[in-house]
Short mmCIF file of N, CA and C in Angstrom, two decimals:
data_model
loop_
_atom_site.label_atom_id
_atom_site.label_comp_id
_atom_site.label_asym_id
_atom_site.label_seq_id
_atom_site.Cartn_x
_atom_site.Cartn_y
_atom_site.Cartn_z
N MET A 165 0.76 -1.10 0.00
CA MET A 165 -0.17 -0.17 -0.03
C MET A 165 1.13 1.25 0.02
N THR A 166 1.98 1.21 0.80
CA THR A 166 2.76 2.35 0.99
C THR A 166 3.45 2.80 -0.42
N ARG A 167 3.71 1.54 -1.10
CA ARG A 167 4.47 1.96 -2.21
C ARG A 167 3.63 2.21 -3.41
N MET A 168 2.27 2.05 -3.41
CA MET A 168 1.38 2.50 -4.19
C MET A 168 1.08 3.91 -3.88
N LEU A 169 1.07 4.34 -2.59
CA LEU A 169 0.98 5.72 -2.43
C LEU A 169 1.92 6.52 -2.76
N VAL A 170 3.23 6.30 -2.84
CA VAL A 170 4.45 6.80 -3.06
C VAL A 170 4.35 7.23 -4.70
N ALA A 171 3.73 5.99 -5.47
CA ALA A 171 4.09 5.84 -6.60
C ALA A 171 2.75 6.93 -7.22
N MET A 172 1.79 7.12 -6.47
CA MET A 172 0.49 7.86 -7.05
C MET A 172 1.35 9.18 -6.65
N TRP A 173 1.78 9.58 -5.78
CA TRP A 173 2.22 10.95 -5.28
C TRP A 173 3.39 11.26 -6.47
N ALA A 174 4.12 10.63 -6.60
CA ALA A 174 5.32 10.83 -7.46
C ALA A 174 4.44 11.17 -9.19
N MET A 175 3.70 10.25 -9.47
CA MET A 175 2.90 10.62 -10.75
C MET A 175 2.23 11.87 -10.82
N SER A 176 1.31 12.18 -9.69
CA SER A 176 0.78 13.25 -9.63
C SER A 176 1.74 14.82 -9.68
N PHE A 177 3.05 14.29 -8.78
CA PHE A 177 4.12 15.71 -8.88
C PHE A 177 4.36 15.76 -10.35
N ALA A 178 4.67 14.76 -11.08
CA ALA A 178 5.34 14.76 -12.42
C ALA A 178 4.13 15.35 -13.13
N ALA A 179 2.96 15.32 -12.97
CA ALA A 179 1.86 15.53 -14.03
C ALA A 179 1.42 16.93 -13.46
N GLY A 180 2.22 17.59 -12.67
CA GLY A 180 1.95 19.21 -12.29
C GLY A 180 0.99 19.52 -11.24
N ALA A 181 0.81 18.46 -10.32
CA ALA A 181 -0.04 18.54 -9.20
C ALA A 181 0.20 19.87 -8.50
N TRP A 182 1.54 20.27 -8.48
CA TRP A 182 1.70 21.37 -7.53
C TRP A 182 1.67 22.54 -8.76
N SER A 183 0.35 22.88 -8.84
CA SER A 183 0.23 24.10 -9.96
C SER A 183 0.13 25.40 -9.44
N PHE A 184 0.40 26.35 -10.34
CA PHE A 184 0.64 27.79 -9.94
C PHE A 184 -0.58 27.99 -9.16
N GLU A 185 -0.47 28.98 -8.12
CA GLU A 185 -1.57 29.31 -7.33
C GLU A 185 -1.42 30.53 -6.91
N LEU A 186 -2.56 31.43 -6.71
CA LEU A 186 -2.67 32.69 -6.24
C LEU A 186 -3.32 32.70 -4.75
N SER A 187 -2.73 33.60 -3.62
CA SER A 187 -3.44 33.59 -2.43
C SER A 187 -3.48 34.89 -2.11
N SER A 188 -4.22 35.11 -0.91
CA SER A 188 -4.52 36.76 -0.45
C SER A 188 -5.11 36.32 0.86
N VAL A 189 -4.55 37.15 2.06
CA VAL A 189 -5.21 37.60 3.16
C VAL A 189 -6.14 38.49 2.90
N ASN A 190 -6.36 39.20 1.97
CA ASN A 190 -7.31 40.10 1.77
C ASN A 190 -8.52 39.91 0.91
N VAL A 191 -8.20 39.19 -0.04
CA VAL A 191 -9.36 38.70 -1.13
C VAL A 191 -9.62 37.08 -1.04
N LEU A 192 -10.71 36.61 -0.79
CA LEU A 192 -10.82 35.26 -0.60
C LEU A 192 -11.52 35.07 -1.86
N GLN A 193 -11.85 33.57 -2.34
CA GLN A 193 -12.47 33.33 -3.40
C GLN A 193 -14.06 33.19 -3.02
N GLY A 194 -14.58 33.99 -4.11
CA GLY A 194 -16.33 34.02 -3.81
C GLY A 194 -16.75 34.98 -2.57
N ARG A 195 -15.87 35.67 -2.18
CA ARG A 195 -16.22 36.48 -0.76
C ARG A 195 -16.31 37.72 -1.37
N ARG A 196 -17.02 38.64 -0.75
CA ARG A 196 -17.27 40.10 -0.79
C ARG A 196 -15.86 40.76 -0.29
N LEU A 197 -15.40 41.92 -1.20
CA LEU A 197 -14.20 42.61 -0.81
C LEU A 197 -14.54 43.67 0.27
N ASP A 198 -13.49 43.52 1.07
CA ASP A 198 -13.56 44.58 2.27
C ASP A 198 -13.37 46.01 1.53
N ARG A 199 -13.83 47.24 2.46
CA ARG A 199 -13.38 48.47 2.26
C ARG A 199 -12.27 48.99 1.72
N ALA A 200 -11.13 48.14 2.35
CA ALA A 200 -9.80 48.49 2.09
C ALA A 200 -9.58 48.31 0.56
N GLN A 201 -10.34 47.40 -0.22
CA GLN A 201 -10.18 47.09 -1.75
C GLN A 201 -11.33 47.93 -2.54
N VAL A 202 -11.96 48.70 -1.85
CA VAL A 202 -13.11 49.63 -2.72
C VAL A 202 -12.16 51.05 -3.13
N TYR A 203 -12.71 51.47 -4.25
CA TYR A 203 -12.31 52.74 -4.85
C TYR A 203 -12.71 53.91 -3.97
N ARG A 204 -12.11 55.07 -4.00
CA ARG A 204 -12.21 56.33 -3.33
C ARG A 204 -12.44 57.17 -4.54
N GLY A 205 -13.96 57.52 -4.76
CA GLY A 205 -14.14 58.09 -5.83
C GLY A 205 -15.15 57.89 -6.84
N TYR A 206 -15.71 58.49 -7.34
CA TYR A 206 -17.09 57.98 -8.35
C TYR A 206 -18.17 57.58 -7.49
N GLY A 207 -18.09 58.28 -5.96
CA GLY A 207 -19.29 58.26 -5.55
C GLY A 207 -18.97 56.89 -4.17
N CYS A 208 -17.71 56.20 -4.46
CA CYS A 208 -17.24 55.15 -3.90
C CYS A 208 -16.42 55.80 -2.50
N ASN A 209 -16.41 55.19 -1.27
CA ASN A 209 -15.57 55.58 -0.05
C ASN A 209 -14.75 54.74 0.58
N GLY A 210 -14.01 53.99 -0.27
CA GLY A 210 -12.97 52.87 0.16
C GLY A 210 -11.84 53.33 0.55
N ASP A 211 -10.84 52.36 0.56
CA ASP A 211 -9.46 52.85 1.19
C ASP A 211 -8.47 53.00 -0.18
N ASN A 212 -9.13 52.18 -1.35
CA ASN A 212 -8.41 52.01 -2.59
C ASN A 212 -6.84 51.12 -2.42
N LEU A 213 -7.16 50.19 -1.68
CA LEU A 213 -5.74 49.80 -1.30
C LEU A 213 -5.66 48.29 -2.26
N SER A 214 -4.36 48.12 -3.04
CA SER A 214 -4.43 46.72 -3.39
C SER A 214 -4.27 45.76 -2.50
N PRO A 215 -4.69 44.76 -2.68
CA PRO A 215 -4.64 43.66 -1.55
C PRO A 215 -3.26 42.90 -1.51
N ALA A 216 -2.87 42.34 -0.64
CA ALA A 216 -1.68 41.81 -0.23
C ALA A 216 -1.84 40.34 -1.16
N LEU A 217 -0.87 39.89 -2.25
CA LEU A 217 -1.00 38.81 -2.97
C LEU A 217 0.07 38.17 -2.93
N SER A 218 -0.05 36.87 -2.85
CA SER A 218 1.21 35.73 -3.05
C SER A 218 1.03 34.86 -3.97
N TRP A 219 2.06 34.25 -4.98
CA TRP A 219 1.61 33.04 -5.67
C TRP A 219 2.92 32.25 -5.39
N HIS A 220 2.41 30.71 -5.76
CA HIS A 220 3.44 30.03 -5.57
C HIS A 220 3.34 28.78 -6.93
N HIS A 221 4.49 27.99 -6.92
CA HIS A 221 4.59 26.97 -8.17
C HIS A 221 4.60 27.52 -9.58
N ALA A 222 5.44 28.75 -9.68
CA ALA A 222 5.28 29.30 -10.87
C ALA A 222 5.77 28.26 -11.78
N PRO A 223 5.57 28.17 -13.00
CA PRO A 223 6.05 27.42 -14.18
C PRO A 223 7.46 27.45 -14.41
N ALA A 224 7.96 26.64 -14.88
CA ALA A 224 9.46 26.56 -15.10
C ALA A 224 9.44 27.65 -16.26
N GLY A 225 10.49 28.43 -16.47
CA GLY A 225 10.75 29.45 -17.40
C GLY A 225 10.47 30.63 -17.35
N THR A 226 9.74 30.87 -16.01
CA THR A 226 9.05 32.00 -15.57
C THR A 226 10.26 33.28 -15.63
N ARG A 227 9.97 34.28 -16.33
CA ARG A 227 11.09 35.48 -16.38
C ARG A 227 10.42 36.95 -15.83
N SER A 228 9.06 36.72 -15.69
CA SER A 228 8.61 37.82 -14.92
C SER A 228 6.96 37.61 -14.54
N PHE A 229 6.49 38.57 -13.82
CA PHE A 229 5.14 38.17 -13.52
C PHE A 229 4.16 39.35 -14.15
N ALA A 230 2.97 39.37 -14.26
CA ALA A 230 1.87 40.54 -14.30
C ALA A 230 0.90 40.17 -13.32
N VAL A 231 0.26 41.12 -12.77
CA VAL A 231 -1.19 41.20 -12.00
C VAL A 231 -2.27 41.92 -12.57
N THR A 232 -3.41 41.38 -12.64
CA THR A 232 -4.55 42.31 -13.41
C THR A 232 -5.72 41.85 -12.40
N VAL A 233 -6.47 43.12 -12.38
CA VAL A 233 -8.01 42.86 -11.78
C VAL A 233 -8.78 43.37 -12.68
N PHE A 234 -9.86 42.45 -13.16
CA PHE A 234 -10.74 42.68 -14.22
C PHE A 234 -12.30 42.54 -13.45
N ASP A 235 -13.26 43.46 -13.97
CA ASP A 235 -14.39 43.49 -13.70
C ASP A 235 -15.31 43.01 -14.94
N PRO A 236 -15.74 41.90 -15.18
CA PRO A 236 -16.41 41.29 -16.51
C PRO A 236 -17.81 42.16 -16.55
N ASP A 237 -18.13 42.10 -15.14
CA ASP A 237 -19.74 42.54 -15.10
C ASP A 237 -19.84 44.03 -15.25
N ALA A 238 -18.98 44.90 -15.46
CA ALA A 238 -19.16 46.33 -15.41
C ALA A 238 -20.10 46.60 -16.57
N PRO A 239 -20.80 47.59 -16.82
CA PRO A 239 -22.14 47.80 -17.71
C PRO A 239 -21.55 48.54 -19.19
N THR A 240 -20.25 48.31 -19.39
CA THR A 240 -19.62 49.02 -20.55
C THR A 240 -19.56 48.12 -21.85
N GLY A 241 -19.99 46.90 -21.62
CA GLY A 241 -19.94 46.14 -22.83
C GLY A 241 -18.57 45.41 -23.14
N ARG A 242 -17.41 45.93 -22.23
CA ARG A 242 -16.25 45.46 -22.34
C ARG A 242 -15.46 45.27 -21.04
N GLY A 243 -16.35 45.29 -20.14
CA GLY A 243 -15.60 45.16 -18.94
C GLY A 243 -14.99 46.41 -18.20
N TRP A 244 -14.37 46.31 -17.05
CA TRP A 244 -13.65 47.45 -16.39
C TRP A 244 -12.28 46.82 -16.01
N TRP A 245 -11.16 47.63 -16.50
CA TRP A 245 -9.88 47.39 -16.05
C TRP A 245 -9.46 48.09 -14.63
N HIS A 246 -9.31 47.37 -13.58
CA HIS A 246 -8.84 48.10 -12.19
C HIS A 246 -7.38 47.86 -12.00
N TRP A 247 -6.72 47.18 -12.69
CA TRP A 247 -5.34 47.20 -12.23
C TRP A 247 -4.34 46.35 -13.27
N VAL A 248 -3.27 46.84 -13.82
CA VAL A 248 -2.48 46.24 -14.91
C VAL A 248 -1.14 46.51 -14.27
N LEU A 249 -0.68 45.51 -13.75
CA LEU A 249 0.75 45.58 -13.10
C LEU A 249 1.59 44.70 -14.06
N TYR A 250 2.71 44.92 -14.52
CA TYR A 250 3.77 44.02 -15.41
C TYR A 250 5.09 44.30 -15.11
N ASP A 251 5.96 43.55 -15.60
CA ASP A 251 7.28 43.52 -15.71
C ASP A 251 7.68 43.21 -13.99
N VAL A 252 6.87 42.46 -13.26
CA VAL A 252 7.37 42.30 -12.15
C VAL A 252 8.34 41.24 -11.87
N PRO A 253 9.63 41.23 -11.52
CA PRO A 253 10.75 40.54 -11.53
C PRO A 253 10.27 38.86 -11.15
N ALA A 254 11.03 38.15 -11.83
CA ALA A 254 10.76 36.66 -11.47
C ALA A 254 11.01 36.19 -10.03
N SER A 255 12.08 37.12 -9.29
CA SER A 255 12.43 36.82 -8.17
C SER A 255 11.20 37.17 -7.36
N ILE A 256 10.13 37.81 -7.42
CA ILE A 256 9.42 38.44 -6.39
C ILE A 256 8.11 37.39 -6.48
N ASP A 257 7.64 36.97 -5.37
CA ASP A 257 6.22 35.96 -5.07
C ASP A 257 5.19 36.55 -4.22
N SER A 258 5.29 37.83 -4.08
CA SER A 258 4.25 38.50 -3.60
C SER A 258 4.17 39.88 -3.40
N LEU A 259 3.45 40.32 -3.27
CA LEU A 259 3.09 41.88 -3.11
C LEU A 259 2.40 42.27 -1.59
N PRO A 260 2.71 43.25 -1.04
CA PRO A 260 2.07 43.80 0.34
C PRO A 260 0.74 44.50 0.01
N GLU A 261 0.07 44.49 0.98
CA GLU A 261 -1.13 45.18 0.87
C GLU A 261 -0.68 46.93 0.31
N GLY A 262 -1.40 47.68 -0.40
CA GLY A 262 -1.17 48.89 -0.98
C GLY A 262 0.10 49.11 -1.97
N ALA A 263 0.63 47.87 -2.37
CA ALA A 263 1.60 48.05 -3.35
C ALA A 263 1.25 48.57 -4.61
N GLY A 264 -0.19 48.60 -4.79
CA GLY A 264 -0.81 49.33 -6.11
C GLY A 264 -0.58 51.03 -6.60
N VAL A 265 0.43 51.48 -5.60
CA VAL A 265 1.05 52.68 -6.11
C VAL A 265 2.34 52.78 -6.39
N GLN A 266 2.89 53.64 -7.35
CA GLN A 266 4.02 53.68 -7.99
C GLN A 266 5.20 53.36 -7.23
N ALA A 267 5.07 54.24 -5.78
CA ALA A 267 6.40 54.46 -4.98
C ALA A 267 6.51 52.82 -4.10
N ALA A 268 5.31 52.16 -4.08
CA ALA A 268 5.30 50.96 -3.40
C ALA A 268 5.84 49.68 -4.46
N LEU A 269 5.77 49.88 -5.83
CA LEU A 269 6.18 48.67 -6.50
C LEU A 269 7.67 48.37 -6.53
N PRO A 270 7.72 46.94 -6.69
CA PRO A 270 9.11 46.33 -6.50
C PRO A 270 9.92 46.98 -8.01
N ALA A 271 11.26 47.10 -7.70
CA ALA A 271 12.17 47.74 -8.59
C ALA A 271 11.76 46.99 -9.87
N GLY A 272 11.54 48.10 -11.31
CA GLY A 272 11.53 47.38 -12.23
C GLY A 272 9.85 47.17 -12.98
N ALA A 273 9.05 47.14 -12.02
CA ALA A 273 7.68 46.83 -12.31
C ALA A 273 7.06 48.20 -12.82
N LYS A 274 5.87 47.82 -13.49
CA LYS A 274 5.42 49.28 -14.05
C LYS A 274 3.84 48.88 -14.13
N GLN A 275 3.34 50.04 -14.20
CA GLN A 275 1.65 49.73 -14.02
C GLN A 275 1.08 50.40 -15.02
N GLY A 276 0.01 49.89 -15.87
CA GLY A 276 -0.54 50.42 -17.21
C GLY A 276 -1.50 51.29 -16.61
N ARG A 277 -2.12 51.85 -17.31
CA ARG A 277 -3.26 52.84 -17.46
C ARG A 277 -4.70 51.85 -17.10
N ASN A 278 -5.24 51.91 -15.96
CA ASN A 278 -6.79 51.32 -15.44
C ASN A 278 -7.98 52.26 -16.24
N ASP A 279 -9.08 51.57 -16.37
CA ASP A 279 -10.03 52.29 -16.67
C ASP A 279 -10.66 53.60 -16.20
N PHE A 280 -9.89 53.67 -14.88
CA PHE A 280 -10.30 55.10 -13.88
C PHE A 280 -9.12 56.17 -14.87
N GLY A 281 -8.34 55.62 -15.33
CA GLY A 281 -7.42 56.66 -16.15
C GLY A 281 -5.96 56.97 -15.49
N GLU A 282 -5.75 56.15 -14.54
CA GLU A 282 -4.77 56.09 -13.51
C GLU A 282 -3.64 54.94 -13.87
N HIS A 283 -2.55 55.07 -13.50
CA HIS A 283 -1.48 54.19 -13.44
C HIS A 283 -1.32 53.70 -12.22
N ALA A 284 -2.36 53.06 -11.79
CA ALA A 284 -2.44 52.63 -10.18
C ALA A 284 -3.40 51.62 -10.07
N TYR A 285 -3.53 51.02 -9.10
CA TYR A 285 -4.72 50.04 -8.56
C TYR A 285 -5.86 50.83 -8.29
N GLY A 286 -7.18 50.50 -8.83
CA GLY A 286 -8.19 51.19 -8.69
C GLY A 286 -9.26 50.12 -8.39
N GLY A 287 -9.59 50.26 -7.03
CA GLY A 287 -10.64 49.30 -6.54
C GLY A 287 -11.98 49.27 -7.05
N ALA A 288 -12.79 48.53 -6.53
CA ALA A 288 -14.18 48.00 -6.87
C ALA A 288 -14.84 49.19 -6.72
N CYS A 289 -15.81 49.52 -7.45
CA CYS A 289 -16.69 50.65 -7.62
C CYS A 289 -17.84 50.46 -8.78
N PRO A 290 -18.71 49.37 -8.48
CA PRO A 290 -19.76 49.21 -9.48
C PRO A 290 -20.73 50.16 -9.17
N PRO A 291 -21.59 50.50 -10.35
CA PRO A 291 -22.70 51.48 -10.33
C PRO A 291 -23.69 50.97 -9.07
N VAL A 292 -24.26 52.04 -8.55
CA VAL A 292 -25.47 51.48 -7.52
C VAL A 292 -26.75 50.98 -8.07
N GLY A 293 -26.91 49.90 -7.32
CA GLY A 293 -28.09 48.80 -8.42
C GLY A 293 -27.77 48.35 -9.28
N ASN A 294 -26.49 48.19 -9.44
CA ASN A 294 -26.30 47.14 -10.85
C ASN A 294 -25.70 45.84 -10.65
N GLY A 295 -26.36 45.34 -9.41
CA GLY A 295 -25.87 43.87 -9.27
C GLY A 295 -24.65 43.51 -8.53
N THR A 296 -24.45 42.28 -8.24
CA THR A 296 -22.96 42.10 -7.76
C THR A 296 -21.96 41.82 -9.00
N HIS A 297 -21.03 42.42 -8.87
CA HIS A 297 -19.97 42.20 -9.72
C HIS A 297 -18.87 41.59 -9.37
N ARG A 298 -18.22 40.57 -10.29
CA ARG A 298 -17.07 39.63 -10.14
C ARG A 298 -15.67 40.55 -10.22
N TYR A 299 -14.95 40.49 -9.37
CA TYR A 299 -13.65 41.22 -9.47
C TYR A 299 -12.51 39.75 -9.52
N VAL A 300 -11.85 39.63 -11.05
CA VAL A 300 -11.16 38.62 -11.10
C VAL A 300 -9.50 39.26 -11.09
N PHE A 301 -9.08 38.65 -9.99
CA PHE A 301 -7.42 39.15 -9.73
C PHE A 301 -6.69 37.85 -10.16
N THR A 302 -5.78 38.35 -10.99
CA THR A 302 -5.13 37.27 -11.91
C THR A 302 -3.68 37.46 -11.83
N VAL A 303 -2.69 36.41 -11.60
CA VAL A 303 -1.27 36.86 -11.71
C VAL A 303 -1.06 36.13 -12.94
N TYR A 304 0.07 36.45 -13.77
CA TYR A 304 0.58 35.65 -15.04
C TYR A 304 1.84 35.30 -14.74
N ALA A 305 2.44 34.10 -15.12
CA ALA A 305 3.73 34.09 -15.10
C ALA A 305 4.12 34.01 -16.60
N LEU A 306 5.07 35.00 -16.96
CA LEU A 306 5.44 35.21 -18.25
C LEU A 306 6.80 34.48 -18.82
N LYS A 307 6.92 34.55 -20.00
CA LYS A 307 7.97 33.92 -20.54
C LYS A 307 9.16 34.98 -20.99
N VAL A 308 8.83 36.37 -20.77
CA VAL A 308 9.53 37.17 -21.21
C VAL A 308 9.97 37.98 -19.81
N GLY A 309 10.86 38.94 -19.83
CA GLY A 309 11.40 39.68 -18.65
C GLY A 309 10.88 40.96 -18.81
N GLN A 310 10.37 41.40 -19.79
CA GLN A 310 9.90 42.62 -19.83
C GLN A 310 8.86 42.59 -21.13
N LEU A 311 7.58 42.94 -20.88
CA LEU A 311 6.58 43.07 -22.16
C LEU A 311 6.76 44.22 -23.26
N GLY A 312 7.50 45.30 -22.88
CA GLY A 312 8.00 46.04 -24.05
C GLY A 312 6.70 46.71 -24.58
N VAL A 313 5.94 47.11 -23.68
CA VAL A 313 4.40 47.89 -24.22
C VAL A 313 4.61 49.48 -24.06
N LYS A 314 4.08 50.28 -24.85
CA LYS A 314 4.10 51.50 -24.47
C LYS A 314 3.30 52.01 -23.28
N GLU A 315 3.97 52.94 -22.53
CA GLU A 315 3.25 53.66 -21.33
C GLU A 315 1.79 53.95 -21.46
N ASP A 316 1.40 54.07 -22.93
CA ASP A 316 0.07 54.69 -22.76
C ASP A 316 -0.77 53.82 -23.50
N ALA A 317 -0.50 52.36 -23.60
CA ALA A 317 -1.17 51.38 -23.83
C ALA A 317 -2.45 51.01 -23.00
N THR A 318 -3.47 50.65 -24.00
CA THR A 318 -4.77 50.54 -23.15
C THR A 318 -4.69 49.20 -22.21
N PRO A 319 -5.43 49.00 -21.42
CA PRO A 319 -5.16 47.98 -20.71
C PRO A 319 -5.76 46.42 -21.21
N ALA A 320 -6.53 46.55 -22.31
CA ALA A 320 -6.98 45.56 -23.10
C ALA A 320 -5.70 45.30 -24.04
N GLY A 321 -4.92 46.27 -24.45
CA GLY A 321 -3.92 45.90 -25.30
C GLY A 321 -3.05 45.34 -24.63
N ILE A 322 -2.61 45.73 -23.14
CA ILE A 322 -1.58 44.87 -22.46
C ILE A 322 -1.98 43.68 -22.30
N ASN A 323 -3.06 43.38 -22.11
CA ASN A 323 -3.75 42.17 -21.86
C ASN A 323 -3.56 41.35 -22.67
N ALA A 324 -3.65 41.69 -24.06
CA ALA A 324 -3.22 40.89 -25.07
C ALA A 324 -2.02 40.47 -25.18
N VAL A 325 -0.96 41.37 -24.93
CA VAL A 325 0.32 40.82 -25.12
C VAL A 325 0.58 39.81 -23.58
N LEU A 326 -0.15 40.29 -22.51
CA LEU A 326 0.00 38.99 -21.47
C LEU A 326 -0.20 37.73 -21.85
N HIS A 327 -1.52 37.80 -22.66
CA HIS A 327 -1.91 36.31 -23.06
C HIS A 327 -0.82 35.73 -24.08
N ALA A 328 -0.34 36.43 -24.90
CA ALA A 328 0.56 35.98 -25.81
C ALA A 328 1.86 35.70 -25.51
N ASN A 329 2.17 35.99 -24.15
CA ASN A 329 3.54 35.54 -23.39
C ASN A 329 3.36 34.80 -21.96
N SER A 330 2.21 34.26 -21.77
CA SER A 330 1.83 33.86 -20.52
C SER A 330 2.47 32.04 -20.73
N LEU A 331 2.92 31.90 -19.63
CA LEU A 331 3.34 30.30 -19.40
C LEU A 331 2.26 29.69 -18.65
N GLY A 332 1.52 30.49 -18.04
CA GLY A 332 0.37 30.06 -17.09
C GLY A 332 -0.22 31.20 -16.26
N SER A 333 -1.36 30.99 -15.64
CA SER A 333 -1.77 32.31 -14.78
C SER A 333 -2.41 31.32 -13.37
N ALA A 334 -2.78 32.13 -12.52
CA ALA A 334 -3.48 31.81 -11.61
C ALA A 334 -4.76 33.01 -11.11
N ARG A 335 -5.78 32.55 -10.33
CA ARG A 335 -6.73 33.76 -10.20
C ARG A 335 -7.63 33.44 -8.90
N ILE A 336 -8.03 34.42 -8.61
CA ILE A 336 -9.10 34.62 -7.37
C ILE A 336 -9.91 35.44 -7.63
N THR A 337 -11.27 35.03 -7.68
CA THR A 337 -12.49 35.93 -8.11
C THR A 337 -13.40 36.41 -6.91
N ALA A 338 -13.51 37.40 -6.70
CA ALA A 338 -14.00 37.83 -5.24
C ALA A 338 -15.19 38.78 -5.99
N ILE A 339 -16.27 39.36 -5.00
CA ILE A 339 -17.14 39.90 -5.48
C ILE A 339 -17.72 41.14 -4.57
N TYR A 340 -18.32 41.93 -5.28
CA TYR A 340 -18.74 43.19 -4.63
C TYR A 340 -19.97 43.70 -5.33
N SER A 341 -20.75 44.72 -4.44
CA SER A 341 -22.06 45.21 -5.01
C SER A 341 -22.41 46.56 -4.06
N ARG A 342 -23.07 47.40 -4.45
CA ARG A 342 -23.57 48.72 -3.81
C ARG A 342 -24.71 49.15 -4.21
#
């Protein structure tokens, strides 16, 4: 029996059972976002802090990471980009709460413009009475050290480059309404 368990463990490990994962003490799968991660502005009165995030078991060959936050339920017909962070060095495996401001970023990391028009984290702020929105926090393991996108690139444009260079991704989906 022991040999069988060891063999099963070895096969699952070889098959990638230790998959890329994202975790957070601030953002929990399927749970409501706290005031700390809610935007300040547009009628919202949150703290607008990016959550603490950590990731584990990145794919082999990872040269950098990117983090995005996207609301697919925004009534825009194309969703809403809350955060686009990229060129995070491969040596980094976590971000502290509040890292979504330029001064707190890891060396070399860059922020794309979000749909609030800012190069920063922009928290949840769905329209009043528009139902529950999903906020998808995604970390991408990338095969390139730098994306090479222009500073004024759109969030959707950066996302396309992320997908083209992704070795894998991990996500947490939280919710918020008002």
